[in-house]
PDB file of C-alpha atoms in Angstrom:
ATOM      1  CA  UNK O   1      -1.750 -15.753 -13.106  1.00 56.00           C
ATOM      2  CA  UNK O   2      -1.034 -12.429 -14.750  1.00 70.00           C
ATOM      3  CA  UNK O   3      -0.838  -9.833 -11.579  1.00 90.00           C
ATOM      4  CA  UNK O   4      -1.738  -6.038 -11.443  1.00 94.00           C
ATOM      5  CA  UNK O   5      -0.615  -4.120 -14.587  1.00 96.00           C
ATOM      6  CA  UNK O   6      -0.261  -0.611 -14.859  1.00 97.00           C
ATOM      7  CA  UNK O   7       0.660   1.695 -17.874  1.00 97.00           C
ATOM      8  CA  UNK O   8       2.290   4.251 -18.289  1.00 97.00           C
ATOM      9  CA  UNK O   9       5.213   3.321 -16.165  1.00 96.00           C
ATOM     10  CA  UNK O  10       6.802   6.551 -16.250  1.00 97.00           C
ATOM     11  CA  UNK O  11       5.763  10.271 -17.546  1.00 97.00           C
ATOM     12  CA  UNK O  12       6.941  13.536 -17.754  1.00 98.00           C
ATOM     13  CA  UNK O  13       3.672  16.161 -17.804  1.00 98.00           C
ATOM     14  CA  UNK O  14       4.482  19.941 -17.646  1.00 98.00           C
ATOM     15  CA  UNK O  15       1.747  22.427 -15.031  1.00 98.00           C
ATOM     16  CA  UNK O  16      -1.690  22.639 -16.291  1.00 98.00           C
ATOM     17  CA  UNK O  17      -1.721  19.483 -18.510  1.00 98.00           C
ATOM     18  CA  UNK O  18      -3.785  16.125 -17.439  1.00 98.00           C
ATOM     19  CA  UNK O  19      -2.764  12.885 -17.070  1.00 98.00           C
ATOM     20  CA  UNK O  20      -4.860   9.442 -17.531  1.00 98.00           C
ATOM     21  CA  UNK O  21      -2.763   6.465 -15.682  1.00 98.00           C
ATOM     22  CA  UNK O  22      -4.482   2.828 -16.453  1.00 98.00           C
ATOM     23  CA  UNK O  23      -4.409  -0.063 -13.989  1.00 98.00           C
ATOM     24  CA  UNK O  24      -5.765  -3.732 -15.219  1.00 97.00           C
ATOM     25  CA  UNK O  25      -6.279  -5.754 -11.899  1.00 95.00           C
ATOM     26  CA  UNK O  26      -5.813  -8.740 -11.690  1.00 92.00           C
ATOM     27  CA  UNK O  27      -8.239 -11.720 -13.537  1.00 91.00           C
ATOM     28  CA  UNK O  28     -11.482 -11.912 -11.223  1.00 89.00           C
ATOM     29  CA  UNK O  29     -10.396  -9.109  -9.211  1.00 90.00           C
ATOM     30  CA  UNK O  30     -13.651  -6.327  -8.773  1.00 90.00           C
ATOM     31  CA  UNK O  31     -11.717  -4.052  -6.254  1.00 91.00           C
ATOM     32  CA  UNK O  32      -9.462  -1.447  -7.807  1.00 94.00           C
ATOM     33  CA  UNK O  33      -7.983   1.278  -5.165  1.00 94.00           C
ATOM     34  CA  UNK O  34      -5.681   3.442  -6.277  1.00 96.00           C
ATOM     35  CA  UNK O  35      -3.047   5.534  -3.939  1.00 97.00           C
ATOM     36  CA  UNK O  36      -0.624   8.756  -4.453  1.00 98.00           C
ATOM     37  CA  UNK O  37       3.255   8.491  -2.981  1.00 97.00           C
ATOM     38  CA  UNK O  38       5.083  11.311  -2.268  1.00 96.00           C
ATOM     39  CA  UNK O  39       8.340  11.586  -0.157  1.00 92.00           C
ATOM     40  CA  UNK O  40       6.885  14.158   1.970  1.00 91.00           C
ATOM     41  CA  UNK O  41       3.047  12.581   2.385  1.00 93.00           C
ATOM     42  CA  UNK O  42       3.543   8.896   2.016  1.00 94.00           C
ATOM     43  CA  UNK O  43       1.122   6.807   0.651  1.00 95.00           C
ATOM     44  CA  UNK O  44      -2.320   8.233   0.357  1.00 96.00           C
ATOM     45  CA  UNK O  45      -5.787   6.539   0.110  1.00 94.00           C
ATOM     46  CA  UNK O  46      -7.147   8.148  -3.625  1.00 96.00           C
ATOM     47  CA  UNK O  47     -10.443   5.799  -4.282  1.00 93.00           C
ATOM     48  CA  UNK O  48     -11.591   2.764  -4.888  1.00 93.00           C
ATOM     49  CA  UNK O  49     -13.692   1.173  -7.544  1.00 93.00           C
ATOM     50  CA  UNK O  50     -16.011  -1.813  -6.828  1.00 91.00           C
ATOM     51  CA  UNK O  51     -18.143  -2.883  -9.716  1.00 90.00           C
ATOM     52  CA  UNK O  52     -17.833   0.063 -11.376  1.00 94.00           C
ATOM     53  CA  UNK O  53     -18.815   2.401  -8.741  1.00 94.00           C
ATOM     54  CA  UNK O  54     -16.484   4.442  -6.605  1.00 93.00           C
ATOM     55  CA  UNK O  55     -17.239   2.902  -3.177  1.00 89.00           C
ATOM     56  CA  UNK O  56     -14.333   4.987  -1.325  1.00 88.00           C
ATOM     57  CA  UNK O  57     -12.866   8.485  -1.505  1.00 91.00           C
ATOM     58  CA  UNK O  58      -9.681  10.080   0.028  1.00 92.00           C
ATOM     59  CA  UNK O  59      -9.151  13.705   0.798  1.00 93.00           C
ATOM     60  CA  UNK O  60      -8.077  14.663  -2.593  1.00 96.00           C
ATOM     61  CA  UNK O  61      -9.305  17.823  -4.977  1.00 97.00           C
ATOM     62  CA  UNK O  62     -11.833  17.244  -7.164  1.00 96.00           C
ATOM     63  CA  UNK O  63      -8.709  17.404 -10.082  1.00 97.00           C
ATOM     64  CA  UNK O  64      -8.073  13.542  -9.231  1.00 98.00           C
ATOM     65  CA  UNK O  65     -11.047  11.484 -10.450  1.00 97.00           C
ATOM     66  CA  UNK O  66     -11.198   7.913 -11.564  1.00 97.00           C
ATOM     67  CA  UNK O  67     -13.830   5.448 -13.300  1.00 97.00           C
ATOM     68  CA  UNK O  68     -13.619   1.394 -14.025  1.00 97.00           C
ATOM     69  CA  UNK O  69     -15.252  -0.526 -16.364  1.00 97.00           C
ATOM     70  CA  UNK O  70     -16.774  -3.106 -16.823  1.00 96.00           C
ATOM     71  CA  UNK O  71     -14.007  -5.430 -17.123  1.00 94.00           C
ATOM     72  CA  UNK O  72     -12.660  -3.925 -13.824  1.00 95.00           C
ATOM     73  CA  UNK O  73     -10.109  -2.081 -15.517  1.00 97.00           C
ATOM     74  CA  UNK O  74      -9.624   1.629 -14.225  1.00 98.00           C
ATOM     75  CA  UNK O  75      -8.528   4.491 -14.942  1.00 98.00           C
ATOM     76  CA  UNK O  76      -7.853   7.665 -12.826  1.00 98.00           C
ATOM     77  CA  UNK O  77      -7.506  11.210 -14.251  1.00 98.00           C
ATOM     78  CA  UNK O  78      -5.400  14.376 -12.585  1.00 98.00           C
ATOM     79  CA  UNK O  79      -6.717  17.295 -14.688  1.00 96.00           C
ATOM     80  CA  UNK O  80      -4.612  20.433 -14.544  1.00 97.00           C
ATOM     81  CA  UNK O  81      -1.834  19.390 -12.757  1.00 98.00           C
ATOM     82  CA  UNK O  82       0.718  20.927 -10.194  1.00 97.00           C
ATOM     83  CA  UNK O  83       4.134  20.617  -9.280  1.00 97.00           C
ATOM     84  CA  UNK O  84       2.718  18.461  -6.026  1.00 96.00           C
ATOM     85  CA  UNK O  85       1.160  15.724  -8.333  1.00 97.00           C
ATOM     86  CA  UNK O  86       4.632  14.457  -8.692  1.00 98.00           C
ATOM     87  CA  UNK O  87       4.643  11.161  -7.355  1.00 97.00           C
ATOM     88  CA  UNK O  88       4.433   7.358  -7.457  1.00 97.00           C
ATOM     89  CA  UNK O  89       0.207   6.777  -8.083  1.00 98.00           C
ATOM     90  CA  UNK O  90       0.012   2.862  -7.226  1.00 96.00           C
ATOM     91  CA  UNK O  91      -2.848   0.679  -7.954  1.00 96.00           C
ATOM     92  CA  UNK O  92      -4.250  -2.330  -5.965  1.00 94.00           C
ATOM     93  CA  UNK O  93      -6.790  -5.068  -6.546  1.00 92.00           C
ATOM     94  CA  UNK O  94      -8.732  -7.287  -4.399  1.00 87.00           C
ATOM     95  CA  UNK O  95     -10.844  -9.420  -4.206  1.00 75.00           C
ATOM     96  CA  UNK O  96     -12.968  -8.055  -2.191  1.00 51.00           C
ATOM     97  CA  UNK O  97     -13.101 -10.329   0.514  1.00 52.00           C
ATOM     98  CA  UNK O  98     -12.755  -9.141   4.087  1.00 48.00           C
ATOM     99  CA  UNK O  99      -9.741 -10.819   4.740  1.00 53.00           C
ATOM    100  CA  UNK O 100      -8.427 -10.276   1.087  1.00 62.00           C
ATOM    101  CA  UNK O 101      -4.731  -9.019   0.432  1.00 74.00           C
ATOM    102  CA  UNK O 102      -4.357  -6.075  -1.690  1.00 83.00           C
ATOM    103  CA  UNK O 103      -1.615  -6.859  -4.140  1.00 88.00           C
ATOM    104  CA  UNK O 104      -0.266  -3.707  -6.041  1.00 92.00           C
ATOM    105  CA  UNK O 105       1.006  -3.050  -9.264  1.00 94.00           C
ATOM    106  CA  UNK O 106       4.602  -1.179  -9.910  1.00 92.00           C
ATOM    107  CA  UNK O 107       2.782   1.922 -10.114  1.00 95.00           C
ATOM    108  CA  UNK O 108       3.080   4.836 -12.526  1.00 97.00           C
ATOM    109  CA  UNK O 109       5.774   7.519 -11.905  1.00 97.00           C
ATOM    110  CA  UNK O 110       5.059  10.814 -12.927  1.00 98.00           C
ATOM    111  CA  UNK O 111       6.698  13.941 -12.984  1.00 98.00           C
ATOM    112  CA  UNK O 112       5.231  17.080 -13.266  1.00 98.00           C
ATOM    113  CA  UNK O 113       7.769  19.823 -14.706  1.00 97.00           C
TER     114      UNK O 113
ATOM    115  CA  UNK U   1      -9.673   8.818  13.786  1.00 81.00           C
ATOM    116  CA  UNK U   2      -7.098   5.866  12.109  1.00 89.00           C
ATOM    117  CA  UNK U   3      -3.553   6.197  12.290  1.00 94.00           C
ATOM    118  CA  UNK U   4      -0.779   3.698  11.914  1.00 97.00           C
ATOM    119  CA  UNK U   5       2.694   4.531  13.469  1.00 97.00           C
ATOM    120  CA  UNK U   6       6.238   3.216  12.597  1.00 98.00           C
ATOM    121  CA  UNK U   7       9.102   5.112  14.913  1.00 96.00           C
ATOM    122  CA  UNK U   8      12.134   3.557  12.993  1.00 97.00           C
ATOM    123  CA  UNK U   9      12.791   5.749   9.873  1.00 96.00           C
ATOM    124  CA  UNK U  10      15.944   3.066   9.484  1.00 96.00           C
ATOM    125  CA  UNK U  11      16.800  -0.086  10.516  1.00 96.00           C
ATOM    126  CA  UNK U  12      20.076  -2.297   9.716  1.00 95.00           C
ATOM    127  CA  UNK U  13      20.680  -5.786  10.389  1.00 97.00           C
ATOM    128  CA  UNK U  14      23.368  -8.248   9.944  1.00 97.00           C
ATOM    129  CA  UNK U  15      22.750 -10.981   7.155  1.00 97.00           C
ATOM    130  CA  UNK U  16      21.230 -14.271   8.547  1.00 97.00           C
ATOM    131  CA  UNK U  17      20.211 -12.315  11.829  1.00 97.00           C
ATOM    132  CA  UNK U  18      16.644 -11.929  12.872  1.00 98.00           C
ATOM    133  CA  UNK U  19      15.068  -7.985  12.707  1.00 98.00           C
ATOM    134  CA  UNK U  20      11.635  -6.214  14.509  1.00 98.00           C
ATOM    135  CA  UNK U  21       9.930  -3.576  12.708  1.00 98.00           C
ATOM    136  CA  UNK U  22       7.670  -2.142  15.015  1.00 98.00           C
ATOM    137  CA  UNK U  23       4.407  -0.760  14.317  1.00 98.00           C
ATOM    138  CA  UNK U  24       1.496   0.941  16.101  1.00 98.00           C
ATOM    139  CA  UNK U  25      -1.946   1.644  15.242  1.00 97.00           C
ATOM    140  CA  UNK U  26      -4.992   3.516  16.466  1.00 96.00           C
ATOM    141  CA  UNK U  27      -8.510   2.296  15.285  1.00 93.00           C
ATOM    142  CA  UNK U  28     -12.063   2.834  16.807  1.00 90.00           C
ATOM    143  CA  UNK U  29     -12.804   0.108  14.662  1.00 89.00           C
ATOM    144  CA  UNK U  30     -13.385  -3.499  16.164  1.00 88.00           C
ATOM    145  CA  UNK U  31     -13.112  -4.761  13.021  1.00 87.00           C
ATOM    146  CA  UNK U  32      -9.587  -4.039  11.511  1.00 90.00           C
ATOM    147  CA  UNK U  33      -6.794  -5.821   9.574  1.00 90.00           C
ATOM    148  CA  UNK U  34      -3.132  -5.236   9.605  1.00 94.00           C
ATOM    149  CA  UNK U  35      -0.781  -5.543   7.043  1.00 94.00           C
ATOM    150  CA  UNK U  36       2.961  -5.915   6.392  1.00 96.00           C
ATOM    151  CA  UNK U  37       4.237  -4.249   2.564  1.00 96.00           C
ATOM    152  CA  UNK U  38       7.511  -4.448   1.564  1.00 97.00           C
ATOM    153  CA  UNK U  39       8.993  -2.002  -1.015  1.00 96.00           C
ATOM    154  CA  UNK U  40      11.838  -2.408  -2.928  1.00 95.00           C
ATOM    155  CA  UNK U  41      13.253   0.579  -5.051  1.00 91.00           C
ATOM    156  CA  UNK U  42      11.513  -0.901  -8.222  1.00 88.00           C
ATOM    157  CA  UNK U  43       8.296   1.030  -6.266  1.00 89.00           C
ATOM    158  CA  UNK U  44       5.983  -2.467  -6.219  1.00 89.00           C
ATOM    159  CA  UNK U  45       4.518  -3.176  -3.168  1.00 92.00           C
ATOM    160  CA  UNK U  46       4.871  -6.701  -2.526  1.00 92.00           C
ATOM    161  CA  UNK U  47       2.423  -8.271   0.224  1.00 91.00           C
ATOM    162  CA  UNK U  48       3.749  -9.900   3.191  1.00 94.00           C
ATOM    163  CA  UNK U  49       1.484 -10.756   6.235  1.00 93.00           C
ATOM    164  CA  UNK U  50      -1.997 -10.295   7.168  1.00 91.00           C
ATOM    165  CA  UNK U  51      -3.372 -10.176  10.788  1.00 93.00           C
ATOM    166  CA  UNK U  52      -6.915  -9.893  11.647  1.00 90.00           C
ATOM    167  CA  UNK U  53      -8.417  -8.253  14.967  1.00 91.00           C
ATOM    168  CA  UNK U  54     -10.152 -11.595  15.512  1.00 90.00           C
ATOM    169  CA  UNK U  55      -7.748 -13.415  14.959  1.00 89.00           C
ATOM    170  CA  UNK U  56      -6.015 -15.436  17.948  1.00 88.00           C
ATOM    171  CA  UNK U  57      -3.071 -16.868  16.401  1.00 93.00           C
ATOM    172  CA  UNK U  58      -0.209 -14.465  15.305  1.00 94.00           C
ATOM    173  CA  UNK U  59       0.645 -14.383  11.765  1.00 93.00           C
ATOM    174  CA  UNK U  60       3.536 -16.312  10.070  1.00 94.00           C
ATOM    175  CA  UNK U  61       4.340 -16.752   6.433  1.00 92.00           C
ATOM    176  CA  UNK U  62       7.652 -18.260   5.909  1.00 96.00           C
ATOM    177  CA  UNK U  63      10.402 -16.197   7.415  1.00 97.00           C
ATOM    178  CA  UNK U  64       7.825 -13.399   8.650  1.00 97.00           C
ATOM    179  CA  UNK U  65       6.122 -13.522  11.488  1.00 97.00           C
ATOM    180  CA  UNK U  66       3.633 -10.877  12.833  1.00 97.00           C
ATOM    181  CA  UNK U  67       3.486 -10.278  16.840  1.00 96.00           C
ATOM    182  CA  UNK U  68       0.108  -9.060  17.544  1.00 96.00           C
ATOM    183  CA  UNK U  69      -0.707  -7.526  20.770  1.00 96.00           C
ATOM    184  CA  UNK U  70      -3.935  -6.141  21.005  1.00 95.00           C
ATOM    185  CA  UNK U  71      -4.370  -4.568  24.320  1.00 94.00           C
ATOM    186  CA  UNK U  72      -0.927  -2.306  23.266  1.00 96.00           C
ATOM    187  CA  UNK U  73      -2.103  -1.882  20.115  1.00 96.00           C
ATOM    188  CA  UNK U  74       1.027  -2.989  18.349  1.00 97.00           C
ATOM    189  CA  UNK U  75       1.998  -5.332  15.485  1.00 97.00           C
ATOM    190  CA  UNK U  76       5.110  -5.767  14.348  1.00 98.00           C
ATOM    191  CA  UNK U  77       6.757  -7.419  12.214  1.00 98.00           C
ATOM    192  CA  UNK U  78       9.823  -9.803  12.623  1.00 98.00           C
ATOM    193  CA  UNK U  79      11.976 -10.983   9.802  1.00 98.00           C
ATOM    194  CA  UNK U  80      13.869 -14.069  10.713  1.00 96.00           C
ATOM    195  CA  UNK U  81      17.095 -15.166   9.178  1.00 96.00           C
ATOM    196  CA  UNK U  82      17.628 -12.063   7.127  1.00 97.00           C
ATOM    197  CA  UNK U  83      18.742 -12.494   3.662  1.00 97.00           C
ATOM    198  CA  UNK U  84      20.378  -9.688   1.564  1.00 97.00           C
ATOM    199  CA  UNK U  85      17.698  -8.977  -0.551  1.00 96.00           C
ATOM    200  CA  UNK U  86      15.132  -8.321   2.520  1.00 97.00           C
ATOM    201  CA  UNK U  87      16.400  -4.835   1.842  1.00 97.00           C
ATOM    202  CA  UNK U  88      13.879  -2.680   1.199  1.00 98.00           C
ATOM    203  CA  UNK U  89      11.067  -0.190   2.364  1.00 97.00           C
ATOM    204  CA  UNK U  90       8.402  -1.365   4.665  1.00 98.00           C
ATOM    205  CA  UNK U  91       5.096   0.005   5.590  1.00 98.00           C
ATOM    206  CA  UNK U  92       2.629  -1.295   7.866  1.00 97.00           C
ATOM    207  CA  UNK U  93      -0.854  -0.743   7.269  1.00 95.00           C
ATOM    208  CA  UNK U  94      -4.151  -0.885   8.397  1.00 93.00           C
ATOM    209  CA  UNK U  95      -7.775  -1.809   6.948  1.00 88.00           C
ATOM    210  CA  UNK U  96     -10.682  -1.042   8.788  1.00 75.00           C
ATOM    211  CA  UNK U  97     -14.589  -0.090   7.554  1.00 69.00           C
ATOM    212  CA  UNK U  98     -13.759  -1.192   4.743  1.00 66.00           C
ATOM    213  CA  UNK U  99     -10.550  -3.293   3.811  1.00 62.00           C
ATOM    214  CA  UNK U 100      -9.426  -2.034   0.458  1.00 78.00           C
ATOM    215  CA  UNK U 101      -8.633   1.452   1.979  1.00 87.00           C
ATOM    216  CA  UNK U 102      -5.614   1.077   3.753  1.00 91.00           C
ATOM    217  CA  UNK U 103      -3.849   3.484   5.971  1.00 93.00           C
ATOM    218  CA  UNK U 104      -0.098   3.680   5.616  1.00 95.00           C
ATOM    219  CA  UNK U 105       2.784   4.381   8.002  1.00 97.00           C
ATOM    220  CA  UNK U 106       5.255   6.099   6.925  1.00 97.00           C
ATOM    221  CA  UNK U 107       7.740   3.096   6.693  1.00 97.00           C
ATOM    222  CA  UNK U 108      10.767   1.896   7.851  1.00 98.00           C
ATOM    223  CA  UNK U 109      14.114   1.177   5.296  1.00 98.00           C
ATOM    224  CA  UNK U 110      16.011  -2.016   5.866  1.00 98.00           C
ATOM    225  CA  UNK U 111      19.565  -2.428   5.285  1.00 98.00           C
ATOM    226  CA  UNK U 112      20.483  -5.414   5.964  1.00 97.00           C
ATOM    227  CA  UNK U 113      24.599  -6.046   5.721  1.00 96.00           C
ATOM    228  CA  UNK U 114      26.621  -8.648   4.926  1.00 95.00           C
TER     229      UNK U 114
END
């Protein structure tokens, strides 16, 4: 069974450009949540997708934003970005079950220059 | 408000020995899961062990065990017979309201020596 797949791995963006990371959950998976990690923050709650509709919201600017399809793929989106996007964004899919495991993907490293 | 807390920015333990991570939370919730990640420097999160708030047993999958004690609000994490590639990163984490938005701690980095 194929796990959590994300793409790009790694990317180099300079200030002010946007960024589109993809994450394919795993087959049968609905739940997509995605999370930022920084050395200085840790790992922060982003969103999460159920069904196509964002179910779930961290404390993020309105520059991070995310959508899924109808496959359950998603996608999230940093528009103008700053030096402090920098960071590990790691994706996670579930099942959706109460008592579900989230099992992540490597994530997607990206540095903003 | 939720909040998970791991004191041990760095832990070290000798090969084959057994190792506690400790772990903390704070929840409102009566409904909550717990969760053990490990993270080696490849960045994946690898799942470990689940506990449940209703759940009387403690956890155990394979060498990992979870001791859950409610009333103190703790659940940490022992890793018996420690193997050299248990190094790594690990966060505990909690689910609550909602189980696919978990709340980190800020982790604690395994050495373990040979």
């Amino acid at each position: 069974k194929a796990g959590v797949t994300q793409t790009p791995r790694y990317l180099i963006k300079t200030r002010g450009q946007q960024v589109t990371l993809s994450c394919s959950p795993i087959s049968g998976h609905r739940s997509v949540s995605w999370y930022q990690q920084t050395p200085g923050q840790g790992l922060q709650f982003l969103f999460e997708y159920f069904s196509e509709t964002q179910r779930n919201k961290g404390n993020f600017p309105g520059r991070f934003s995310g959508r899924q399809f109808s496959n359950s793929r998603s996608e999230m989106n940093v528009s103008t970005l700053e030096l402090g996007d920098s960071a590990l964004y790691l994706c996670a899919s579930c099942c959706g079950s109460a008592t579900g495991e989230l099992f992540f993907g490597e994530g997607s490293r990206l540095t903003v220059l | 408000a939720q909040k998970i807390t791991q004191t041990q920015p760095g832990m070290f333990v000798q090969e084959k020995e057994a190792v506690t991570l400790d772990c903390t939370y704070d929840t409102s919730d009566p409904s909550y899961g717990l969760f053990w990640y490990k993270q080696p420097s490849s960045g994946e999160m690898i799942f470990l062990i689940y506990q449940g708030s209703y759940d009387q047993q403690n956890a155990t999958e394979g060498r990992y065990s979870l001791n859950f004690q409610k009333a103190r609000k703790s659940a940490n994490l022992v890793i018996s017979a420690s193997q050299l590639g248990d190094s790594a990163m690990y966060f505990c984490a909690m689910g609550a309201g909602g189980y696919n938005k978990l709340i980190f701690g800020a982790g604690t980095r395994l050495a373990v020596h040979p």
